[in-house]
mmCIF file of C-alpha atoms in Angstrom:
data_model
loop_
_atom_site.group_PDB
_atom_site.id
_atom_site.type_symbol
_atom_site.label_atom_id
_atom_site.label_comp_id
_atom_site.label_asym_id
_atom_site.label_seq_id
_atom_site.Cartn_x
_atom_site.Cartn_y
_atom_site.Cartn_z
ATOM 1 C CA UNK A 192 -92.887 -12.779 -0.099
ATOM 2 C CA UNK A 193 -90.093 -12.929 2.468
ATOM 3 C CA UNK A 194 -90.570 -15.167 5.493
ATOM 4 C CA UNK A 195 -90.566 -13.344 8.819
ATOM 5 C CA UNK A 196 -88.249 -14.567 11.563
ATOM 6 C CA UNK A 197 -89.678 -16.290 14.608
ATOM 7 C CA UNK A 198 -88.820 -13.773 17.351
ATOM 8 C CA UNK A 199 -90.547 -12.172 20.315
ATOM 9 C CA UNK A 200 -92.355 -8.970 19.222
ATOM 10 C CA UNK A 201 -90.862 -6.504 21.707
ATOM 11 C CA UNK A 202 -88.959 -3.247 21.445
ATOM 12 C CA UNK A 203 -85.637 -4.777 22.393
ATOM 13 C CA UNK A 204 -85.943 -7.322 19.574
ATOM 14 C CA UNK A 205 -87.059 -4.577 17.201
ATOM 15 C CA UNK A 206 -83.981 -2.499 18.024
ATOM 16 C CA UNK A 207 -81.704 -5.523 17.610
ATOM 17 C CA UNK A 208 -83.207 -6.406 14.234
ATOM 18 C CA UNK A 209 -82.835 -2.846 12.955
ATOM 19 C CA UNK A 210 -79.127 -2.950 13.815
ATOM 20 C CA UNK A 211 -78.756 -6.331 12.121
ATOM 21 C CA UNK A 212 -80.516 -4.957 9.051
ATOM 22 C CA UNK A 213 -78.039 -2.062 8.849
ATOM 23 C CA UNK A 214 -75.112 -4.496 9.133
ATOM 24 C CA UNK A 215 -76.636 -6.839 6.527
ATOM 25 C CA UNK A 216 -77.150 -3.981 4.053
ATOM 26 C CA UNK A 217 -73.584 -2.790 4.583
ATOM 27 C CA UNK A 218 -72.272 -6.333 4.131
ATOM 28 C CA UNK A 219 -74.365 -6.753 0.980
ATOM 29 C CA UNK A 220 -72.902 -3.586 -0.529
ATOM 30 C CA UNK A 221 -69.338 -4.652 0.282
ATOM 31 C CA UNK A 222 -69.881 -8.116 -1.167
ATOM 32 C CA UNK A 223 -71.573 -6.688 -4.266
ATOM 33 C CA UNK A 224 -68.647 -4.316 -4.803
ATOM 34 C CA UNK A 225 -66.246 -7.240 -4.343
ATOM 35 C CA UNK A 226 -68.224 -9.351 -6.818
ATOM 36 C CA UNK A 227 -68.182 -6.576 -9.420
ATOM 37 C CA UNK A 228 -64.436 -6.047 -8.959
ATOM 38 C CA UNK A 229 -63.783 -9.799 -9.199
ATOM 39 C CA UNK A 230 -65.806 -10.087 -12.404
ATOM 40 C CA UNK A 231 -63.952 -7.137 -13.924
ATOM 41 C CA UNK A 232 -60.589 -8.678 -12.988
ATOM 42 C CA UNK A 233 -61.743 -12.111 -14.207
ATOM 43 C CA UNK A 234 -62.792 -10.794 -17.622
ATOM 44 C CA UNK A 235 -59.508 -8.928 -18.088
ATOM 45 C CA UNK A 236 -57.507 -12.012 -17.119
ATOM 46 C CA UNK A 237 -59.645 -14.168 -19.417
ATOM 47 C CA UNK A 238 -58.843 -11.874 -22.351
ATOM 48 C CA UNK A 239 -55.131 -11.891 -21.499
ATOM 49 C CA UNK A 240 -55.191 -15.670 -21.069
ATOM 50 C CA UNK A 241 -56.844 -16.124 -24.470
ATOM 51 C CA UNK A 242 -54.078 -14.073 -26.109
ATOM 52 C CA UNK A 243 -51.365 -15.955 -24.214
ATOM 53 C CA UNK A 244 -52.865 -19.352 -25.087
ATOM 54 C CA UNK A 245 -53.062 -18.437 -28.777
ATOM 55 C CA UNK A 246 -49.446 -17.242 -28.657
ATOM 56 C CA UNK A 247 -48.271 -20.443 -26.950
ATOM 57 C CA UNK A 248 -50.253 -22.660 -29.317
ATOM 58 C CA UNK A 249 -48.703 -20.855 -32.291
ATOM 59 C CA UNK A 250 -45.189 -21.380 -30.922
ATOM 60 C CA UNK A 251 -45.958 -25.023 -30.119
ATOM 61 C CA UNK A 252 -46.978 -25.612 -33.721
ATOM 62 C CA UNK A 253 -43.622 -24.213 -34.825
ATOM 63 C CA UNK A 254 -41.835 -26.474 -32.309
ATOM 64 C CA UNK A 255 -43.671 -29.589 -33.503
ATOM 65 C CA UNK A 256 -43.020 -28.703 -37.133
ATOM 66 C CA UNK A 257 -39.342 -28.341 -36.278
ATOM 67 C CA UNK A 258 -39.412 -31.686 -34.484
ATOM 68 C CA UNK A 259 -41.029 -33.377 -37.493
ATOM 69 C CA UNK A 260 -38.203 -32.024 -39.625
ATOM 70 C CA UNK A 261 -35.585 -33.313 -37.165
ATOM 71 C CA UNK A 262 -37.288 -36.702 -37.071
ATOM 72 C CA UNK A 263 -37.317 -36.920 -40.862
ATOM 73 C CA UNK A 264 -33.562 -36.331 -40.897
ATOM 74 C CA UNK A 265 -32.752 -39.070 -38.353
ATOM 75 C CA UNK A 266 -33.351 -42.766 -38.069
ATOM 76 C CA UNK A 267 -36.071 -43.505 -35.477
ATOM 77 C CA UNK A 268 -33.727 -45.623 -33.372
ATOM 78 C CA UNK A 269 -31.023 -42.941 -33.367
ATOM 79 C CA UNK A 270 -33.512 -40.204 -32.531
ATOM 80 C CA UNK A 271 -34.910 -42.266 -29.675
ATOM 81 C CA UNK A 272 -31.402 -42.939 -28.387
ATOM 82 C CA UNK A 273 -30.527 -39.243 -28.485
ATOM 83 C CA UNK A 274 -33.633 -38.334 -26.495
ATOM 84 C CA UNK A 275 -33.203 -41.191 -24.003
ATOM 85 C CA UNK A 276 -29.704 -39.929 -23.253
ATOM 86 C CA UNK A 277 -31.137 -36.531 -22.386
ATOM 87 C CA UNK A 278 -30.212 -35.082 -19.042
ATOM 88 C CA UNK A 279 -31.197 -32.005 -17.130
ATOM 89 C CA UNK A 280 -33.649 -31.028 -14.478
ATOM 90 C CA UNK A 281 -36.875 -29.073 -14.438
ATOM 91 C CA UNK A 282 -37.811 -27.130 -11.350
ATOM 92 C CA UNK A 283 -40.882 -24.975 -10.828
ATOM 93 C CA UNK A 284 -41.108 -22.561 -7.928
ATOM 94 C CA UNK A 285 -44.486 -21.460 -6.638
ATOM 95 C CA UNK A 286 -45.352 -18.206 -4.931
ATOM 96 C CA UNK A 287 -48.748 -16.819 -3.992
ATOM 97 C CA UNK A 288 -50.337 -13.454 -4.660
ATOM 98 C CA UNK A 289 -53.523 -12.185 -3.025
ATOM 99 C CA UNK A 290 -55.998 -10.694 -5.499
ATOM 100 C CA UNK A 291 -59.191 -9.565 -3.742
ATOM 101 C CA UNK A 292 -58.972 -12.364 -1.153
ATOM 102 C CA UNK A 293 -58.116 -14.956 -3.835
ATOM 103 C CA UNK A 294 -54.722 -16.596 -3.376
ATOM 104 C CA UNK A 295 -53.514 -17.118 -6.935
ATOM 105 C CA UNK A 296 -50.333 -19.000 -7.876
ATOM 106 C CA UNK A 297 -47.248 -17.535 -9.516
ATOM 107 C CA UNK A 298 -45.065 -20.215 -11.128
ATOM 108 C CA UNK A 299 -41.495 -19.635 -12.264
ATOM 109 C CA UNK A 300 -38.835 -21.978 -13.581
ATOM 110 C CA UNK A 301 -35.992 -22.446 -11.145
ATOM 111 C CA UNK A 302 -32.403 -21.801 -12.216
ATOM 112 C CA UNK A 303 -31.619 -25.483 -12.482
ATOM 113 C CA UNK A 304 -34.042 -25.645 -15.400
ATOM 114 C CA UNK A 305 -31.763 -23.426 -17.466
ATOM 115 C CA UNK A 306 -29.360 -25.004 -19.899
ATOM 116 C CA UNK A 307 -31.047 -28.336 -20.498
ATOM 117 C CA UNK A 308 -28.795 -30.922 -22.112
ATOM 118 C CA UNK A 309 -29.552 -34.025 -24.114
ATOM 119 C CA UNK A 310 -27.756 -36.872 -25.817
ATOM 120 C CA UNK A 311 -25.380 -35.391 -28.358
ATOM 121 C CA UNK A 312 -24.013 -38.701 -29.601
ATOM 122 C CA UNK A 313 -26.483 -39.169 -32.408
ATOM 123 C CA UNK A 314 -28.227 -35.809 -32.530
ATOM 124 C CA UNK A 315 -28.512 -33.676 -35.640
ATOM 125 C CA UNK A 316 -28.365 -29.911 -36.002
ATOM 126 C CA UNK A 317 -32.115 -29.760 -36.612
ATOM 127 C CA UNK A 318 -32.719 -31.584 -33.321
ATOM 128 C CA UNK A 319 -30.538 -29.016 -31.542
ATOM 129 C CA UNK A 320 -32.697 -26.221 -32.937
ATOM 130 C CA UNK A 321 -35.919 -28.060 -32.049
ATOM 131 C CA UNK A 322 -34.963 -28.636 -28.423
ATOM 132 C CA UNK A 323 -33.824 -25.048 -28.060
ATOM 133 C CA UNK A 324 -37.240 -23.924 -29.296
ATOM 134 C CA UNK A 325 -39.014 -26.188 -26.842
ATOM 135 C CA UNK A 326 -36.776 -24.962 -24.021
ATOM 136 C CA UNK A 327 -37.411 -21.299 -24.831
ATOM 137 C CA UNK A 328 -41.160 -21.979 -24.701
ATOM 138 C CA UNK A 329 -41.071 -23.482 -21.195
ATOM 139 C CA UNK A 330 -41.454 -20.162 -19.268
ATOM 140 C CA UNK A 331 -44.584 -19.306 -21.259
ATOM 141 C CA UNK A 332 -46.043 -22.773 -20.672
ATOM 142 C CA UNK A 333 -45.472 -22.386 -16.943
ATOM 143 C CA UNK A 334 -47.012 -18.912 -16.998
ATOM 144 C CA UNK A 335 -49.991 -20.254 -18.960
ATOM 145 C CA UNK A 336 -50.551 -22.965 -16.341
ATOM 146 C CA UNK A 337 -50.461 -20.360 -13.562
ATOM 147 C CA UNK A 338 -52.898 -18.048 -15.343
ATOM 148 C CA UNK A 339 -55.348 -20.873 -16.031
ATOM 149 C CA UNK A 340 -55.192 -21.958 -12.379
ATOM 150 C CA UNK A 341 -55.728 -18.352 -11.250
ATOM 151 C CA UNK A 342 -58.760 -18.024 -13.516
ATOM 152 C CA UNK A 343 -60.346 -21.192 -12.083
ATOM 153 C CA UNK A 344 -59.766 -19.979 -8.519
ATOM 154 C CA UNK A 345 -61.281 -16.585 -9.319
ATOM 155 C CA UNK A 346 -64.315 -18.242 -10.927
ATOM 156 C CA UNK A 347 -64.883 -20.241 -7.701
ATOM 157 C CA UNK A 348 -64.565 -17.095 -5.588
ATOM 158 C CA UNK A 349 -67.020 -15.227 -7.846
ATOM 159 C CA UNK A 350 -69.542 -18.055 -7.490
ATOM 160 C CA UNK A 351 -69.109 -18.160 -3.697
ATOM 161 C CA UNK A 352 -69.489 -14.382 -3.451
ATOM 162 C CA UNK A 353 -72.531 -14.453 -5.729
ATOM 163 C CA UNK A 354 -74.251 -16.995 -3.452
ATOM 164 C CA UNK A 355 -73.572 -14.834 -0.405
ATOM 165 C CA UNK A 356 -74.846 -11.706 -2.173
ATOM 166 C CA UNK A 357 -78.026 -13.514 -3.236
ATOM 167 C CA UNK A 358 -78.576 -14.937 0.253
ATOM 168 C CA UNK A 359 -78.395 -11.450 1.733
ATOM 169 C CA UNK A 360 -80.379 -9.761 -1.033
ATOM 170 C CA UNK A 361 -83.197 -12.282 -1.455
ATOM 171 C CA UNK A 362 -83.404 -14.068 1.912
ATOM 172 C CA UNK A 363 -81.845 -12.413 4.940
ATOM 173 C CA UNK A 364 -82.485 -8.709 4.279
ATOM 174 C CA UNK A 365 -86.137 -9.247 3.179
ATOM 175 C CA UNK A 366 -86.674 -11.429 6.261
ATOM 176 C CA UNK A 367 -85.329 -8.681 8.506
ATOM 177 C CA UNK A 368 -87.546 -6.091 6.794
ATOM 178 C CA UNK A 369 -90.640 -8.286 7.048
ATOM 179 C CA UNK A 370 -89.957 -9.134 10.697
ATOM 180 C CA UNK A 371 -89.370 -5.471 11.601
ATOM 181 C CA UNK A 372 -92.619 -4.582 9.843
ATOM 182 C CA UNK A 373 -94.559 -7.284 11.717
ATOM 183 C CA UNK A 374 -93.119 -6.340 15.107
ATOM 184 C CA UNK A 375 -93.809 -2.650 14.485
ATOM 185 C CA UNK A 376 -97.420 -3.442 13.580
ATOM 186 C CA UNK A 377 -97.889 -5.615 16.672
ATOM 187 C CA UNK A 378 -96.348 -2.971 18.929
ATOM 188 C CA UNK A 379 -98.621 -0.318 17.398
ATOM 189 C CA UNK A 380 -101.627 -2.564 18.021
ATOM 190 C CA UNK A 381 -100.522 -3.116 21.608
ATOM 191 C CA UNK A 382 -100.095 0.649 22.111
ATOM 192 C CA UNK A 383 -103.527 1.340 20.675
ATOM 193 C CA UNK A 384 -105.047 -1.356 22.875
ATOM 194 C CA UNK A 385 -103.276 0.044 25.932
ATOM 195 C CA UNK A 386 -104.363 3.568 25.054
ATOM 196 C CA UNK A 387 -107.935 2.338 24.627
ATOM 197 C CA UNK A 388 -107.902 0.706 28.048
ATOM 198 C CA UNK A 389 -106.507 3.868 29.644
ATOM 199 C CA UNK A 390 -109.242 5.943 28.015
ATOM 200 C CA UNK A 391 -111.897 3.600 29.358
ATOM 201 C CA UNK A 392 -110.361 3.699 32.840
ATOM 202 C CA UNK A 393 -110.408 7.514 32.738
ATOM 203 C CA UNK A 394 -114.060 7.492 31.719
ATOM 204 C CA UNK A 395 -114.872 5.088 34.559
ATOM 205 C CA UNK A 396 -112.995 7.265 37.049
ATOM 206 C CA UNK A 397 -114.746 10.417 35.806
ATOM 207 C CA UNK A 398 -118.131 8.769 35.960
ATOM 208 C CA UNK A 399 -117.590 8.041 39.612
#
């Protein structure tokens, strides 16, 4: 049973509580609608993320297989030297997009990340192919990181919204209803008592 609020049982308080109840019910509906929309968006993004992760993992396997081939065709010391002589820069730009009050990240590779170079002195053709494959996969890896971050942020927002919905639905709104009921009963009792006193006064007056 909901716990009634500790307020003065008068008509002004009753009117104020009725208005607060209307606002609470409206807020509950808005939050519930937001929660449902967030869950729908979350599930769709989770499905898309699963497909993207599987796609990236498949391409990574191909890249590592290609790297194993390149490594088998080069002496370890020469391969290490070729990679140590690598040059180039990686830049990631971040923007933000608002999705139902959730600020999710959008990551993109900056232009300076294009055309990575590496040590050509001791590199083989298979290493060239391998590094090109890794480079072509970079945009998807960055996108995957952004999508995973977005999903975690949405999960937090869903949990926060769920707590607020539950607080309104199971605590605040029932407390308002119970308090309004108690005040109404007390006011009715007071009116009946007042009416009873008036009736007795009339009888006394008439008897005189």
